[in-house]
Coordinates of C-alpha atoms in Angstrom, one line a residue:
M27 CA 0.0 0.0 0.0
A28 CA 1.4 3.4 -0.9
A29 CA 2.0 5.8 2.0
A30 CA -0.4 8.8 2.2
V31 CA 2.6 11.1 2.7
D32 CA 5.5 11.2 0.3
I33 CA 8.8 11.4 2.1
S34 CA 11.5 12.4 -0.4
A35 CA 14.5 12.2 2.0
P36 CA 15.6 10.5 5.2
F37 CA 13.3 11.4 8.0
T38 CA 14.8 9.5 10.9
L39 CA 18.2 9.0 12.4
D40 CA 18.4 5.2 11.9
S41 CA 16.2 4.7 8.8
G42 CA 16.4 5.8 5.2
R43 CA 12.7 6.2 5.1
F44 CA 10.1 7.1 7.7
V45 CA 7.3 4.6 8.3
P46 CA 3.9 6.2 9.2
D47 CA 2.1 4.8 12.2
S48 CA 5.4 3.2 13.5
R49 CA 6.6 3.2 17.1
R50 CA 8.8 6.2 16.3
A51 CA 5.7 8.1 15.1
W52 CA 4.0 7.4 18.4
T53 CA 7.0 8.5 20.3
R54 CA 7.2 11.7 18.3
L55 CA 3.5 12.3 19.0
A56 CA 4.0 11.8 22.8
V57 CA 6.8 14.5 22.8
A58 CA 4.6 16.8 20.7
V59 CA 1.8 16.5 23.2
L60 CA 4.2 17.4 26.0
I61 CA 5.4 20.5 24.1
G62 CA 1.8 21.5 23.4
S63 CA 0.9 21.1 27.1
L64 CA 3.8 23.3 28.1
G65 CA 3.2 26.0 25.5
S66 CA -0.5 26.2 26.1
V67 CA 0.2 28.1 29.3
G68 CA 0.0 31.3 27.2
M69 CA -3.7 30.8 26.7
W70 CA -4.7 30.0 30.3
S71 CA -2.6 32.1 32.6
V72 CA -4.4 35.4 32.0
V73 CA -7.8 33.7 32.8
V74 CA -6.5 32.9 36.3
V75 CA -4.8 36.3 37.0
L76 CA -7.6 38.4 35.5
P77 CA -9.4 39.4 38.8
V78 CA -6.1 40.0 40.7
V79 CA -4.6 42.1 37.9
Q80 CA -7.8 44.1 37.6
A81 CA -7.8 44.9 41.3
D82 CA -4.0 45.7 41.3
F83 CA -4.2 48.2 38.4
G84 CA -7.7 49.5 39.4
V85 CA -9.4 49.0 36.0
T86 CA -12.7 47.7 34.8
R87 CA -13.4 44.0 34.0
G88 CA -13.7 44.9 30.3
T89 CA -10.3 46.6 30.2
A90 CA -8.6 43.8 32.0
S91 CA -10.3 41.3 29.7
L92 CA -8.4 42.9 26.7
A93 CA -5.3 41.0 27.9
F94 CA -7.1 37.7 26.9
T95 CA -8.2 39.3 23.7
M96 CA -4.6 40.3 22.8
A97 CA -3.4 36.8 23.7
M98 CA -6.0 35.3 21.4
L99 CA -5.1 37.7 18.6
G100 CA -1.5 36.8 19.0
F101 CA -2.3 33.1 19.0
G102 CA -4.4 33.4 15.8
S103 CA -2.0 35.5 13.8
G104 CA 1.0 33.6 15.2
G105 CA -0.6 30.4 13.9
V106 CA -0.4 31.7 10.4
L107 CA 3.1 32.9 10.8
T108 CA 4.5 29.8 12.5
G109 CA 2.6 27.6 10.0
K110 CA 4.5 29.3 7.2
I111 CA 7.8 28.9 9.1
T112 CA 7.0 25.2 9.6
D113 CA 6.4 24.7 5.9
R114 CA 9.6 26.4 4.9
Y115 CA 12.1 25.6 7.7
G116 CA 10.4 22.8 9.7
I117 CA 8.6 22.4 13.0
V118 CA 11.7 22.7 15.2
A119 CA 12.5 26.2 13.9
A120 CA 8.9 27.3 14.4
I121 CA 8.7 26.1 18.0
G122 CA 12.2 27.4 18.8
L123 CA 11.0 30.9 17.7
G124 CA 7.8 30.5 19.7
I125 CA 9.8 29.6 22.9
G126 CA 11.8 32.8 22.7
I127 CA 8.8 35.0 22.2
L128 CA 6.8 33.3 24.9
G129 CA 9.6 33.7 27.5
A130 CA 10.0 37.4 26.6
G131 CA 6.3 38.0 26.8
Y132 CA 6.0 36.6 30.3
L133 CA 9.1 38.6 31.4
G134 CA 7.5 41.8 30.0
A135 CA 4.1 41.1 31.5
G136 CA 5.6 40.6 35.0
M137 CA 7.5 43.9 34.7
S138 CA 4.4 45.9 33.5
S139 CA 3.9 49.1 35.4
S140 CA 0.3 49.6 34.2
I141 CA -2.5 47.7 32.5
W142 CA -1.6 48.6 28.9
P143 CA 1.9 47.2 28.8
F144 CA 0.5 44.1 30.5
I145 CA -2.2 43.8 27.8
L146 CA 0.3 44.3 24.9
M147 CA 2.7 41.7 26.3
H148 CA -0.1 39.2 26.0
F149 CA 0.0 39.5 22.2
A150 CA 3.6 38.2 22.4
I151 CA 2.5 35.5 24.8
G152 CA -0.2 34.3 22.5
L153 CA 2.1 34.4 19.5
G154 CA 4.7 32.3 21.3
S155 CA 2.0 29.7 22.3
S156 CA 0.7 29.5 18.7
A157 CA 3.7 27.4 17.5
T158 CA 2.6 24.6 19.8
F159 CA -0.9 24.2 18.5
G160 CA -1.8 24.4 14.8
P161 CA 1.7 23.6 13.4
L162 CA 2.0 20.6 15.7
M163 CA -1.4 19.3 14.5
A164 CA -0.3 19.7 10.9
E165 CA 3.1 18.0 11.6
A166 CA 1.4 15.1 13.4
S167 CA -0.7 14.5 10.3
H168 CA 2.5 13.7 8.4
W169 CA 3.5 11.0 10.8
F170 CA 0.3 8.8 10.5
D171 CA -1.8 7.2 7.9
R172 CA -4.2 4.7 9.5
Y173 CA -4.5 6.6 12.8
R174 CA -4.2 10.2 11.4
G175 CA -7.5 11.4 12.8
L176 CA -6.6 10.2 16.3
A177 CA -3.1 11.6 16.1
V178 CA -4.3 15.0 15.2
A179 CA -6.9 14.9 18.0
L180 CA -4.2 13.9 20.5
A181 CA -1.8 16.7 19.2
A182 CA -4.7 19.2 19.8
S183 CA -5.3 17.8 23.3
G184 CA -2.0 19.2 24.5
N185 CA -3.7 22.5 24.7
Y186 CA -6.3 21.1 27.1
I187 CA -3.9 19.0 29.1
G188 CA -2.1 22.2 29.8
G189 CA -5.4 23.9 30.6
T190 CA -6.1 21.2 33.2
I191 CA -2.8 21.5 35.0
W192 CA -1.7 25.2 34.6
P193 CA -4.6 27.1 36.3
S194 CA -4.2 25.5 39.7
L195 CA -0.4 25.9 39.6
I196 CA -0.7 29.6 38.6
N197 CA -3.2 30.2 41.4
L198 CA -0.8 28.6 43.9
G199 CA 2.0 30.7 42.6
M200 CA -0.1 33.9 42.9
Q201 CA -0.9 33.1 46.5
S202 CA 2.8 32.3 47.3
I203 CA 4.9 34.8 45.4
G204 CA 2.4 37.2 43.8
W205 CA 1.2 37.5 40.2
R206 CA 4.4 39.3 38.9
H207 CA 6.9 36.7 40.2
T208 CA 4.5 34.0 39.0
H209 CA 4.9 35.4 35.5
F210 CA 8.6 35.3 35.8
A211 CA 8.6 31.7 37.0
I212 CA 6.2 30.6 34.2
G213 CA 8.4 32.1 31.5
A214 CA 11.6 30.6 32.9
F215 CA 10.2 27.1 33.5
A216 CA 8.3 26.9 30.3
A217 CA 11.3 28.0 28.2
V218 CA 13.7 25.4 29.8
A219 CA 11.2 22.5 29.7
M220 CA 10.2 23.3 26.1
V221 CA 13.8 23.6 24.9
L222 CA 14.6 20.1 26.4
S223 CA 11.5 18.6 24.8
L224 CA 12.3 20.2 21.5
V225 CA 15.8 18.7 21.5
A226 CA 14.2 15.3 22.1
L227 CA 11.8 15.9 19.2
R228 CA 14.6 17.0 16.9
L229 CA 16.6 13.8 17.7
L230 CA 13.5 11.7 16.9
M231 CA 12.8 13.5 13.6
G232 CA 16.3 13.7 12.2
A233 CA 16.5 15.9 9.1
A234 CA 13.3 17.8 8.4
V235 CA 12.2 17.6 4.8
P236 CA 9.4 19.0 2.7
R237 CA 6.2 16.9 2.4
S238 CA 3.9 16.3 -0.5
H239 CA 0.1 15.8 -0.3
G240 CA 0.0 14.7 -3.9
A241 CA -1.1 11.1 -2.8
A242 CA -3.7 12.3 -0.4
A243 CA -7.3 11.2 -0.9
S244 CA -9.7 13.4 -2.8
P245 CA -12.5 15.2 -0.9
R246 CA -15.3 12.9 0.1
V247 CA -18.1 15.5 0.6
D248 CA -19.3 17.9 -2.1
L249 CA -21.3 20.8 -0.7
R250 CA -21.6 22.5 -4.2
L251 CA -19.8 25.5 -2.8
S252 CA -16.6 27.1 -4.0
T253 CA -13.6 26.7 -1.7
N254 CA -13.6 30.4 -0.9
A255 CA -17.3 30.4 -0.1
L256 CA -17.0 27.4 2.2
T257 CA -14.0 28.8 3.9
A258 CA -16.0 32.0 4.6
I259 CA -19.0 30.1 5.9
L260 CA -16.8 27.9 8.2
S261 CA -15.0 31.0 9.4
L262 CA -18.3 32.6 10.4
A263 CA -19.4 29.4 12.2
G264 CA -16.0 29.4 14.0
V265 CA -16.5 32.9 15.2
A266 CA -20.0 32.1 16.4
C267 CA -19.1 28.9 18.3
C268 CA -16.1 30.4 20.0
V269 CA -17.8 33.6 21.2
A270 CA -20.1 31.2 23.0
M271 CA -17.2 29.0 24.2
S272 CA -15.2 31.9 25.6
M273 CA -17.8 33.0 28.2
P274 CA -17.2 30.2 30.7
Q275 CA -13.5 29.6 29.7
V276 CA -12.5 33.3 30.2
H277 CA -14.8 34.4 33.0
I278 CA -15.5 31.3 35.2
V279 CA -12.7 32.3 37.6
A280 CA -13.9 35.9 38.0
Y281 CA -17.6 34.7 38.1
C282 CA -16.8 32.4 41.1
G283 CA -15.1 35.3 42.8
D284 CA -18.1 37.5 42.3
L285 CA -20.4 34.8 43.7
G286 CA -18.2 34.6 46.8
Y287 CA -16.8 31.2 46.2
G288 CA -13.2 32.5 45.6
V289 CA -10.8 32.6 42.8
A290 CA -9.3 29.2 43.8
R291 CA -12.7 27.5 43.2
G292 CA -12.9 29.1 39.8
A293 CA -9.5 27.9 38.8
E294 CA -10.5 24.4 39.9
M295 CA -13.6 24.6 37.7
L296 CA -11.5 25.8 34.7
S297 CA -9.2 22.8 35.2
L298 CA -12.2 20.5 35.4
M299 CA -13.7 22.0 32.3
L300 CA -10.5 21.5 30.3
G301 CA -9.8 18.1 31.7
F302 CA -13.2 16.8 30.4
G303 CA -12.4 18.7 27.2
I304 CA -9.5 16.3 26.6
I305 CA -12.0 13.4 26.6
S306 CA -14.3 15.3 24.2
R307 CA -11.4 16.2 21.9
I308 CA -10.2 12.7 21.5
G309 CA -13.6 11.2 21.4
S310 CA -14.6 13.6 18.6
G311 CA -11.8 12.1 16.4
F312 CA -13.3 8.6 16.8
L313 CA -16.8 10.0 16.2
A314 CA -15.9 11.9 13.1
D315 CA -14.4 8.8 11.5
R316 CA -17.8 7.3 11.7
I317 CA -20.3 10.1 11.1
G318 CA -18.2 12.8 9.5
G319 CA -17.0 16.2 10.6
I320 CA -20.2 18.2 10.0
R321 CA -22.4 15.9 12.2
T322 CA -19.7 15.8 14.9
L323 CA -19.4 19.6 15.0
L324 CA -23.2 20.0 15.0
L325 CA -23.7 17.6 17.9
G326 CA -21.0 19.4 19.9
S327 CA -22.4 22.8 19.2
I328 CA -25.9 21.8 20.3
A329 CA -24.6 20.2 23.5
Q330 CA -22.5 23.3 24.2
G331 CA -25.6 25.5 23.9
V332 CA -27.4 23.3 26.4
A333 CA -24.6 23.6 28.9
L334 CA -24.6 27.4 28.5
L335 CA -28.3 27.5 29.3
F336 CA -27.6 25.6 32.6
Y337 CA -25.3 28.4 33.7
L338 CA -28.2 30.8 33.4
F339 CA -30.4 28.8 35.9
F340 CA -27.9 27.3 38.4
D341 CA -25.2 29.0 40.4
S342 CA -24.6 26.9 43.5
L343 CA -21.1 25.7 44.0
T344 CA -21.9 22.1 43.4
S345 CA -24.0 22.9 40.2
L346 CA -21.2 25.0 38.8
Y347 CA -18.7 22.2 39.2
L348 CA -21.1 19.8 37.4
I349 CA -22.0 22.3 34.7
S350 CA -18.3 23.1 34.1
A351 CA -17.5 19.4 33.7
M352 CA -20.5 19.0 31.3
F353 CA -19.4 22.1 29.3
G354 CA -15.9 20.7 28.9
L355 CA -17.2 17.3 27.8
F356 CA -19.5 18.9 25.2
Q357 CA -17.3 21.6 23.6
G358 CA -13.8 20.0 23.5
G359 CA -14.2 18.4 20.1
I360 CA -15.7 21.5 18.3
V361 CA -12.5 23.2 17.1
P362 CA -10.7 20.1 15.8
S363 CA -13.9 19.2 13.8
Y364 CA -13.3 22.2 11.6
A365 CA -10.0 20.7 10.5
I366 CA -11.8 17.4 9.7
I367 CA -14.5 19.2 7.7
V368 CA -11.8 21.0 5.6
R369 CA -10.1 17.7 4.9
E370 CA -13.4 16.1 3.9
T371 CA -14.5 19.0 1.6
M372 CA -11.4 20.7 0.2
P373 CA -8.5 19.7 -2.0
A374 CA -5.5 18.4 0.1
P375 CA -3.0 21.0 -1.3
E376 CA -5.1 23.8 0.1
G377 CA -5.8 22.0 3.4
A378 CA -3.2 23.6 5.6
T379 CA -4.0 27.1 4.4
R380 CA -7.7 26.7 4.8
V381 CA -7.4 25.2 8.3
G382 CA -5.2 28.1 9.3
I383 CA -7.8 30.6 8.2
V384 CA -10.7 28.8 10.0
I385 CA -8.7 28.4 13.2
F386 CA -7.8 32.0 13.0
A387 CA -11.5 32.8 12.9
T388 CA -12.2 30.7 16.0
V389 CA -9.5 32.6 17.8
V390 CA -11.1 35.9 16.7
G391 CA -14.3 34.5 18.2
M392 CA -12.6 33.7 21.5
S393 CA -11.0 37.1 21.6
F394 CA -14.2 39.0 20.9
G395 CA -16.2 36.8 23.2
G396 CA -13.8 37.2 26.1
W397 CA -13.8 41.0 25.7
I398 CA -17.6 41.5 25.1
S399 CA -18.5 39.3 28.1
G400 CA -16.4 41.7 30.3
V401 CA -18.1 44.7 28.7
I402 CA -21.6 43.2 29.3
F403 CA -20.6 42.5 32.9
D404 CA -19.5 46.1 33.4
A405 CA -22.8 47.4 31.9
T406 CA -25.2 45.1 33.7
G407 CA -23.3 44.2 36.9
S408 CA -23.8 40.4 36.4
Y409 CA -22.9 37.6 34.0
A410 CA -26.5 36.6 33.2
A411 CA -26.7 38.7 30.0
A412 CA -23.2 37.6 29.0
F413 CA -24.3 33.9 29.2
L414 CA -27.4 34.8 27.2
N415 CA -25.2 36.5 24.6
G416 CA -23.2 33.3 24.3
V417 CA -26.4 31.3 23.8
G418 CA -27.3 33.6 20.9
W419 CA -24.0 33.2 19.1
N420 CA -24.2 29.4 19.7
A421 CA -27.6 29.3 18.0
L422 CA -26.0 31.0 14.9
N423 CA -23.4 28.2 14.8
V424 CA -26.0 25.5 15.0
T425 CA -28.0 27.2 12.2
I426 CA -24.9 27.3 9.9
M427 CA -23.9 23.7 10.5
T428 CA -27.5 22.5 10.1
A429 CA -27.7 24.2 6.7
L430 CA -24.4 22.6 5.7
L431 CA -25.6 19.2 6.9
F432 CA -28.8 19.4 4.8
R433 CA -26.8 20.6 1.8
S434 CA -24.5 17.6 2.1
R435 CA -27.4 15.2 2.5
A436 CA -29.1 16.7 -0.5
R437 CA -25.9 16.2 -2.5
L438 CA -25.7 12.6 -1.4
A439 CA -29.3 12.0 -2.4
L440 CA -28.7 13.4 -5.8
A441 CA -25.6 11.3 -6.2

């Protein structure tokens, strides 16, 4: 059987030709997940320190939330930049650059004398983290043929593994040494640990070489839409689902503080949410192999909307723990499903570019959602309207995906 990925030069240290799905491929994937877990700190640290930084600088919740917005914008634009670097120079160069930017961002954030330098430094933090998400998923897809979907889902799970571990550690750091020194410690530890992991990955990969998608399978789903039109539709859907997704992920810590449960409880809920998101993210890969990306995304979006509604009606400590776990279990597979849909509906040579565009749109949604939820809180004095805003955006995503599903079913019927 021909390999799905054409390797034109030696890819390992001890073999003239890399074998997809081999033991070495799984070892690389394990190291990649570790790197993704370490680098994901750039997405989650600001969520934990948000209420403390707001109080320290004496600013509104909406202004403080701009730090998350900048981190997401850096993460989205950095995904495009580091993706291009990966294509040209290899994943090691892309992650190496990301490590340097990430460490500098945390150093600058810890030294900030006012809220605005702190906000701007989070663009660098997000940009540095971006090299450990999209590019790693793309790279993992070259290492596997039979288990490619599972491999990509596992590579994406590093983001949530980090989200499960980092919030509690950051909260402990803030209580022990303050938020500034915690930022210094994060930057130093992440940089050292990621450099060591990157050296291990480089040894496992050997010489990096260009890869060809010429032998990849043709699209299996025809939606009778141009590639540009479908990219735009998926991007709108990505914005909508992630505005909804951002409300609990960005503000659950502050929400618990406002309810009197304390920041530590909120950090625990965030870790619980992202921990269950790992299960959802991996499970979505298995599910998509059976029912397709569109159905998988639609089911996840409907379930996410239900969980958001529960936040509107229940706010006891026990119920918030349960709803946070439920929310994580429902939403974790949504973003990877976009990559699966692109692969099912678009030509392989355009896949990486199209995935990058759609993922950038989801980051825009997370950025806007995190900011607008803070603004709504400032205007209303509670998070009820912010949760309702999330439900509305989620309904838009469900509408778009339902329309694509019916369009695909109609096409299959005609065929």
